[in-house]
mmCIF file of C-alpha atoms in Angstrom:
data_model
loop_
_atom_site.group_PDB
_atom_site.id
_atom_site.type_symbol
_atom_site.label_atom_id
_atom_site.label_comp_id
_atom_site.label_asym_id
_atom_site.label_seq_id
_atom_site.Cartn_x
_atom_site.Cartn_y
_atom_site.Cartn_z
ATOM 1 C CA UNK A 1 -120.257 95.791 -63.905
ATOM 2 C CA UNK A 2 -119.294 98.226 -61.263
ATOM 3 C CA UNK A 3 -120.938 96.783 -58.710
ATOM 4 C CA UNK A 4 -118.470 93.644 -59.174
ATOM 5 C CA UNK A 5 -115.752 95.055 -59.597
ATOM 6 C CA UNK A 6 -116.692 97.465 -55.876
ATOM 7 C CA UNK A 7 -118.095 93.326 -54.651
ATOM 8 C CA UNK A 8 -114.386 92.314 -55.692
ATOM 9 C CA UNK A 9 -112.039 95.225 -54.168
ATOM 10 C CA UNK A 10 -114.330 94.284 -50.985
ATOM 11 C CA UNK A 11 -113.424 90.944 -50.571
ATOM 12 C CA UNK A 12 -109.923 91.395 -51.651
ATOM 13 C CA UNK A 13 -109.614 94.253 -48.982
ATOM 14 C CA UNK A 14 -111.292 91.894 -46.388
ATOM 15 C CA UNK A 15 -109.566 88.636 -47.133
ATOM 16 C CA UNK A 16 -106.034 90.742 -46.578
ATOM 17 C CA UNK A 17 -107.239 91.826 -43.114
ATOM 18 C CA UNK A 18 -108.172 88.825 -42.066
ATOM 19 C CA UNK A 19 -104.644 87.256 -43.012
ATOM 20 C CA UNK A 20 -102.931 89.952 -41.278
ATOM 21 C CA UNK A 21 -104.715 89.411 -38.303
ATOM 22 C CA UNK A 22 -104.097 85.405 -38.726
ATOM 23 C CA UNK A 23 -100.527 86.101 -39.370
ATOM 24 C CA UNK A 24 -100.401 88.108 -36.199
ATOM 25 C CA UNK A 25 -102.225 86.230 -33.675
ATOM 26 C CA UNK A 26 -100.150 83.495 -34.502
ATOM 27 C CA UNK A 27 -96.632 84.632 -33.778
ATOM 28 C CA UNK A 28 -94.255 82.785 -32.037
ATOM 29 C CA UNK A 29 -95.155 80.125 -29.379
ATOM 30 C CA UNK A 30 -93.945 77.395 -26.805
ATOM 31 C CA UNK A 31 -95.205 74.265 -26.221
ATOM 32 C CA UNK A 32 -97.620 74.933 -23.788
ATOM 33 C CA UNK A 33 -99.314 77.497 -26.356
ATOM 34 C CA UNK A 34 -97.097 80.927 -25.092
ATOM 35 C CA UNK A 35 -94.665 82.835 -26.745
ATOM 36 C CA UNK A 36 -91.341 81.689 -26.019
ATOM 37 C CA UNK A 37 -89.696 84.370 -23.925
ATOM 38 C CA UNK A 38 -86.745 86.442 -24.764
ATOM 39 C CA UNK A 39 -85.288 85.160 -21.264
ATOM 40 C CA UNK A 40 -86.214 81.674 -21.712
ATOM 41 C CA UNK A 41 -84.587 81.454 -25.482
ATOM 42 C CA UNK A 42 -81.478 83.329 -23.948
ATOM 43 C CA UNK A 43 -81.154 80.324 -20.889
ATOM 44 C CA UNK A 44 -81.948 77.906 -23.727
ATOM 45 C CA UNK A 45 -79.345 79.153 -25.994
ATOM 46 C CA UNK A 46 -77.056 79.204 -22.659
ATOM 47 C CA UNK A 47 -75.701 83.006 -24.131
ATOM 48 C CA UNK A 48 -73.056 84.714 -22.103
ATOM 49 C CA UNK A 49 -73.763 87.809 -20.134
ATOM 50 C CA UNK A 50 -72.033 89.865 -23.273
ATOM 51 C CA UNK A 51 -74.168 88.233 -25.697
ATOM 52 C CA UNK A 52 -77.146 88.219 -23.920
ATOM 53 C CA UNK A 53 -76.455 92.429 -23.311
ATOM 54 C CA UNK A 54 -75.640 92.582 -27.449
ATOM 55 C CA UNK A 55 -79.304 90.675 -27.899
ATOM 56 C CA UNK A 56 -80.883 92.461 -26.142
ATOM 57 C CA UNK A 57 -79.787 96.091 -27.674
ATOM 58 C CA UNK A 58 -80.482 94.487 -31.090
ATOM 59 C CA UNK A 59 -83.834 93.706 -30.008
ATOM 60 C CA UNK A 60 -84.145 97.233 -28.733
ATOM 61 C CA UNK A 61 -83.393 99.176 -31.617
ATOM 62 C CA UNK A 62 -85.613 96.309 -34.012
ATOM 63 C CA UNK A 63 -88.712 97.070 -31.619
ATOM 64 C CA UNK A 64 -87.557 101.278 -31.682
ATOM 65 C CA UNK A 65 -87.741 100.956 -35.822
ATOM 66 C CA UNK A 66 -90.967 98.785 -36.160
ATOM 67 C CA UNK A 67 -93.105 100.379 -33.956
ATOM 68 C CA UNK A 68 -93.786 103.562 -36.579
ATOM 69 C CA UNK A 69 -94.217 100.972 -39.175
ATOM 70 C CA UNK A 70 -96.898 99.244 -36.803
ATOM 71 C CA UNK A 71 -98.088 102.889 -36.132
ATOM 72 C CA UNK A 72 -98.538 103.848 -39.939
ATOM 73 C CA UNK A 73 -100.016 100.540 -41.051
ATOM 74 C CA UNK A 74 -102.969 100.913 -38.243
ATOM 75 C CA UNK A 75 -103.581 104.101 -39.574
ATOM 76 C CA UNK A 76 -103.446 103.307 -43.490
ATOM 77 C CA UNK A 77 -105.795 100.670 -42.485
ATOM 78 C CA UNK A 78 -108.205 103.147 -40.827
ATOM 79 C CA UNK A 79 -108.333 105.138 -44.213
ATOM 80 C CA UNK A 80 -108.837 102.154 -46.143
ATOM 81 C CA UNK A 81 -111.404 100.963 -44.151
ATOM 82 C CA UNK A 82 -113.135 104.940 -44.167
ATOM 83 C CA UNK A 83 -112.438 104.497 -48.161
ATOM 84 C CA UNK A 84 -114.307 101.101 -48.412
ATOM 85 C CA UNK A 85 -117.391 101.884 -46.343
ATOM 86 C CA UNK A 86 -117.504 105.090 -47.585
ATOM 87 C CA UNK A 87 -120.152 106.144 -50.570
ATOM 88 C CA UNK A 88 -118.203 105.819 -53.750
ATOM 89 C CA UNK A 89 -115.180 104.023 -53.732
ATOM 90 C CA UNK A 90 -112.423 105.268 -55.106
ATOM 91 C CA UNK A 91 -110.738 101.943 -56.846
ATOM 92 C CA UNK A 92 -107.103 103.358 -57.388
ATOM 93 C CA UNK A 93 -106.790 104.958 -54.089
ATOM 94 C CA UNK A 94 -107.986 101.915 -52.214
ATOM 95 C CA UNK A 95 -105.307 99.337 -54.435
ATOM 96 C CA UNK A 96 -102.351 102.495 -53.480
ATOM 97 C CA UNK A 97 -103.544 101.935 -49.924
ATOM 98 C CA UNK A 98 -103.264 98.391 -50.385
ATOM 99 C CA UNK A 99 -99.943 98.518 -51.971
ATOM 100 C CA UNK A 100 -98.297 100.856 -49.169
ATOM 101 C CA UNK A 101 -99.349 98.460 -46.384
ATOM 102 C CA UNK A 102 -97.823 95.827 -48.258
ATOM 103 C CA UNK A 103 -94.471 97.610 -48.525
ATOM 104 C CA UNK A 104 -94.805 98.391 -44.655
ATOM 105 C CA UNK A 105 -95.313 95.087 -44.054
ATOM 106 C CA UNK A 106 -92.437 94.361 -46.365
ATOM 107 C CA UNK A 107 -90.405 96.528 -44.391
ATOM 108 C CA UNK A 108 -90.716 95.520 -40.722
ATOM 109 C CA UNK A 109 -90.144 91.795 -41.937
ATOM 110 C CA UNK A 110 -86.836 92.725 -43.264
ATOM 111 C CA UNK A 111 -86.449 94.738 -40.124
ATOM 112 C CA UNK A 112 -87.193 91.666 -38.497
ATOM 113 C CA UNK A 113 -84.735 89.055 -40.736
ATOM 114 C CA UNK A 114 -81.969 91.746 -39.726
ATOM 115 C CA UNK A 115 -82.008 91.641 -35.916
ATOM 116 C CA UNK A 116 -82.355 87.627 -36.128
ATOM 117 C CA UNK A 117 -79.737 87.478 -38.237
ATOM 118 C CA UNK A 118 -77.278 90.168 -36.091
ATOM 119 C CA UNK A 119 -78.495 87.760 -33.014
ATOM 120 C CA UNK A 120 -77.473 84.647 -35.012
ATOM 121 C CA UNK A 121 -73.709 86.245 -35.601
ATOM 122 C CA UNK A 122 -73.330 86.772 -31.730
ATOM 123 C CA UNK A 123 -73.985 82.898 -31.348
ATOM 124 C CA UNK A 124 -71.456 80.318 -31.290
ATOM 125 C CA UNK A 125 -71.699 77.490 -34.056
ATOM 126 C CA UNK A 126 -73.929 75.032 -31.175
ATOM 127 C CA UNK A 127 -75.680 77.856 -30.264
ATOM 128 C CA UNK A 128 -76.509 79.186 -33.719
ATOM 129 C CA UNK A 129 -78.050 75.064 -34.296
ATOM 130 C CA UNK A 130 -80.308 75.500 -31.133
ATOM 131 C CA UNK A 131 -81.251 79.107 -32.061
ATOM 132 C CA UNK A 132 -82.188 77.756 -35.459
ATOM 133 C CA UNK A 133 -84.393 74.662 -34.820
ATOM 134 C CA UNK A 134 -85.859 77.027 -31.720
ATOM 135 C CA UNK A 135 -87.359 79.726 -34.830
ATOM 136 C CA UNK A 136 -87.867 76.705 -36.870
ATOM 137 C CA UNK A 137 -90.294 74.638 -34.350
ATOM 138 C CA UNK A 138 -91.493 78.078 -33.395
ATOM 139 C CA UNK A 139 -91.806 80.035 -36.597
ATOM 140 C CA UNK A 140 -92.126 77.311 -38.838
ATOM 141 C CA UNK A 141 -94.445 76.807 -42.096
ATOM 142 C CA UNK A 142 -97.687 75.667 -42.153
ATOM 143 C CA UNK A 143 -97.814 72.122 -42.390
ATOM 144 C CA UNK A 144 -94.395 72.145 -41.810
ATOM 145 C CA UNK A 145 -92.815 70.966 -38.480
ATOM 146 C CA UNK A 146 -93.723 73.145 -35.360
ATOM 147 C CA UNK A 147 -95.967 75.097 -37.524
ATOM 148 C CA UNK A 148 -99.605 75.752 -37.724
ATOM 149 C CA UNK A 149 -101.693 73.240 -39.756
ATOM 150 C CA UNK A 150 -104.648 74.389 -42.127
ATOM 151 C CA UNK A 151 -104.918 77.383 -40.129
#
């Protein structure tokens, strides 16, 4: 019985990393397969010196406040990964592990959500309808327009 419920934390462990590295490898992207750039979003949007200058200081202080959250999840994952290959398991450590990446993760897409929607306020009404359908087609669901199907 323990040995299924160890056979069970295992794949649940390894099924989350492997969405998380999914999720991440398949950020943002153009049409030819790249990331749109913050420079070619900003000439698409046609933004204003001011708002441009605004954007990118929002985009700034997003990327100053996520990276410890990137930091701390690489690490938690290091000890959960030392935790599951390790001898015997400890099930309730390995689930809090599991929990507080989930939070950090939590956390830098509401850090996220913030700066696109203090970029979104700097953006006339036309502009604010391109920016949209540009994280839309970009960002979109899977199997939804622009976004990534049965991946």
């Amino acid at each position: 019985m323990k040995n299924w419920k160890l056979l069970l934390a295992v794949l649940l462990v390894a099924g989350m990393s492997a969405s998380i590295t999914q999720a991440q490898s398949h950020r943002q992207r153009d049409e030819e397969g790249r990331r749109p750039s913050p420079d070619h979003m900003m000439e698409r949007l046609d933004m204003t010196d001011d708002q441009k200058a605004q954007a990118e200081q929002l985009h700034l202080e997003m990327r100053k406040a996520i990276l410890p959250i990137e930091n701390e999840i690489g690490e938690k994952s290091a000890r959960l990964r030392t935790l599951m290959s390790g001898g015997a398991a400890n099930q309730d450590e390995i689930y809090d592990i599991i929990e507080e990446i989930g939070m950090l993760e939590i956390s830098m897409k509401k850090e996220r959500a913030s700066t696109r929607l203090a970029v979104r306020e700097l953006l006339s009404e036309d502009q604010q309808v391109e920016f949209d359908q540009i994280q839309f087609k970009h960002g979109g669901r899977r199997g939804g327009p622009g976004g990534r199907h049965g991946q």
